[in-house]
XYZ file of C-alpha atoms in Angstrom:
159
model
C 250.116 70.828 110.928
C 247.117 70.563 108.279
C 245.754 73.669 109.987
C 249.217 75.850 109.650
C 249.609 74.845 105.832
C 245.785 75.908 105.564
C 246.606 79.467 107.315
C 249.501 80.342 105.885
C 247.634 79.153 102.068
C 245.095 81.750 102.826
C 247.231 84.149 103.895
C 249.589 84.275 101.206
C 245.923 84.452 99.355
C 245.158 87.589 101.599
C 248.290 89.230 100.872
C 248.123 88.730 97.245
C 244.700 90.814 97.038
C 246.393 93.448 99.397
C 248.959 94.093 96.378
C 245.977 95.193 94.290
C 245.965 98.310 96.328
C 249.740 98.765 97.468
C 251.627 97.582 94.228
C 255.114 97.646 96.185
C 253.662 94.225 97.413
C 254.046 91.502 94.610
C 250.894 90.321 94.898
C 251.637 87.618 92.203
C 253.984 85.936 93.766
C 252.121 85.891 96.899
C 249.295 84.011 95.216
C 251.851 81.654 93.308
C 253.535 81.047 96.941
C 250.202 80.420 98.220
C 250.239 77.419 95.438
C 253.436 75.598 96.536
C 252.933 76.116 100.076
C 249.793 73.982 99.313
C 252.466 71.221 97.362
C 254.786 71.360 100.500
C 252.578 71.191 103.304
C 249.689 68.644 101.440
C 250.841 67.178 98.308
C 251.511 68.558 94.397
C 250.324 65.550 93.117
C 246.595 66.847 93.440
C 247.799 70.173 91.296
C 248.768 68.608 87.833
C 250.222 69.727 84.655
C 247.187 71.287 83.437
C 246.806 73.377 86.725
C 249.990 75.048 86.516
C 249.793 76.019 82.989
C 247.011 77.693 83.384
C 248.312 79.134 86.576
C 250.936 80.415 84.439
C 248.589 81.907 81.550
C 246.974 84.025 84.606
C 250.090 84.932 85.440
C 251.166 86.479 82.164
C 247.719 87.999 81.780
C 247.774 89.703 85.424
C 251.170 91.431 84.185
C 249.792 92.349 80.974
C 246.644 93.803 82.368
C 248.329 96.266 84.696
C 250.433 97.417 81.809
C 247.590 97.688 79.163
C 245.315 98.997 81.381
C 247.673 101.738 82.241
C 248.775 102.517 78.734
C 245.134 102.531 77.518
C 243.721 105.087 80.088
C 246.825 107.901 79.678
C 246.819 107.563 75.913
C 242.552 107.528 75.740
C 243.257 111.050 77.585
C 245.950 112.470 75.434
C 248.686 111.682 77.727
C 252.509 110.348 76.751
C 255.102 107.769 77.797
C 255.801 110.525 80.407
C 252.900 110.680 81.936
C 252.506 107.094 81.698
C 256.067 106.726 84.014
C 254.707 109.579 86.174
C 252.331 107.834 87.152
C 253.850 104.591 87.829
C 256.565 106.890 89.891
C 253.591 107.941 91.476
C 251.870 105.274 91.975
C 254.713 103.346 94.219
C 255.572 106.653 96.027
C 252.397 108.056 96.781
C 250.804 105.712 99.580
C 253.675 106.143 101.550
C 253.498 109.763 101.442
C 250.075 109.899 101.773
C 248.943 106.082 103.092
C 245.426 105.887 102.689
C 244.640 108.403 99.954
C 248.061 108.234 98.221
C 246.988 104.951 96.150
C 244.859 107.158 94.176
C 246.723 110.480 94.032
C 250.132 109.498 93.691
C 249.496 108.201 90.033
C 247.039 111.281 89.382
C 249.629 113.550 90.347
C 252.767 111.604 88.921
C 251.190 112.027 85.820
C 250.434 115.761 85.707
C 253.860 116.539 86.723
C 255.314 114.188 84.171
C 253.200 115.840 81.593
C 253.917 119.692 82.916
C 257.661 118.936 83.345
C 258.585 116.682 80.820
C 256.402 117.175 77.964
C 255.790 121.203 78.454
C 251.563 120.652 78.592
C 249.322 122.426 79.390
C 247.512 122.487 82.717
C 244.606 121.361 81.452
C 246.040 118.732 79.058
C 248.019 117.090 82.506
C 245.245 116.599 84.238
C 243.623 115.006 81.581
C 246.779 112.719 81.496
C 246.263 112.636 85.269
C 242.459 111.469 85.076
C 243.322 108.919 82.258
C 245.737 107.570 84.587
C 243.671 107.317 87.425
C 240.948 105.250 85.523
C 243.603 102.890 83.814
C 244.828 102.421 87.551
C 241.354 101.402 88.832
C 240.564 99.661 85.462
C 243.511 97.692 86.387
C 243.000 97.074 89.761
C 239.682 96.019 89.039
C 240.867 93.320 86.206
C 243.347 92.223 88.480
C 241.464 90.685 90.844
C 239.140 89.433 88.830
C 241.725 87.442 87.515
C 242.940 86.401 90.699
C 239.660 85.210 91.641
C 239.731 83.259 89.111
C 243.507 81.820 90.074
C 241.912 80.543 93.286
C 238.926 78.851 92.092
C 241.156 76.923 89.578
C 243.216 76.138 92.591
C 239.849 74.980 94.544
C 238.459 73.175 91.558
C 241.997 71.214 91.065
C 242.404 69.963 94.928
């Protein structure tokens, strides 16, 4: 049984890094289940108070990080709110469109459209929204899991 609690651990662990790259999977949660299916299958007594909140700090941060990130690229690039919901449209619609490639274009091109539909800009001026959105994406991405790196050393460090 020690070995199933240890494979499905990991691969809620696995899962949670696959989010990174296909956001429609919550990666968070994954790595949080990953964390009580540890507690059921071995014991929570070895994950204490201290554990947990700062489980839940990295939690907060991971959210905030994706939406900063995001924010701070469009905006560095001249985009707008509309470009910004472009390309989260985008983002979530385009690797199922395109599944390999569409992680990187569907925010690109949410945001251009957002920016040539919504705000009237100029060609040029959306796919500078576009590119801004692209680098907040893999700024983000990058942060991410960083930070959930970090989640599962704390996790190794406290059992």
């Amino acid at each position: 049984m020690e070995v199933v609690g240890w494979i499905l651990v990991i691969a809620c662990f696995i899962i949670s890094f696959i989010g990174l790259v296909y956001p429609i999977i919550p990666g968070v949660l994954f790595l949080v289940g990953g964390f009580l299916l540890y507690g059921l299958f071995f014991s929570f007594a070895e994950l204490s108070w201290w554990f947990w909140v700062i489980e839940i700090l990295f939690v907060v941060l991971l959210f905030g990080a994706d939406t900063v990130a995001n924010a701070f690229g469009i905006k560095k690039f001249g985009g707008s709110n509309a470009g910004m919901w472009g390309s989260t449209i985008g983002l979530l619609i385009g690797p199922f469109v395109i599944p390999v490639a569409g992680i990187l274009i569907g925010p690109f091109l949410g945001a251009v459209i957002a920016e040539l539909i919504v705000e009237k800009r100029t060609f040029s001026e959306a796919v500078k929204s576009g590119v801004g959105s692209l680098i907040g994406f893999l700024t983000s991405t990058v942060v991410k899991a960083v930070i959930q790196i970090v989640m599962i050393i704390v996790f190794f460090i406290a059992i």
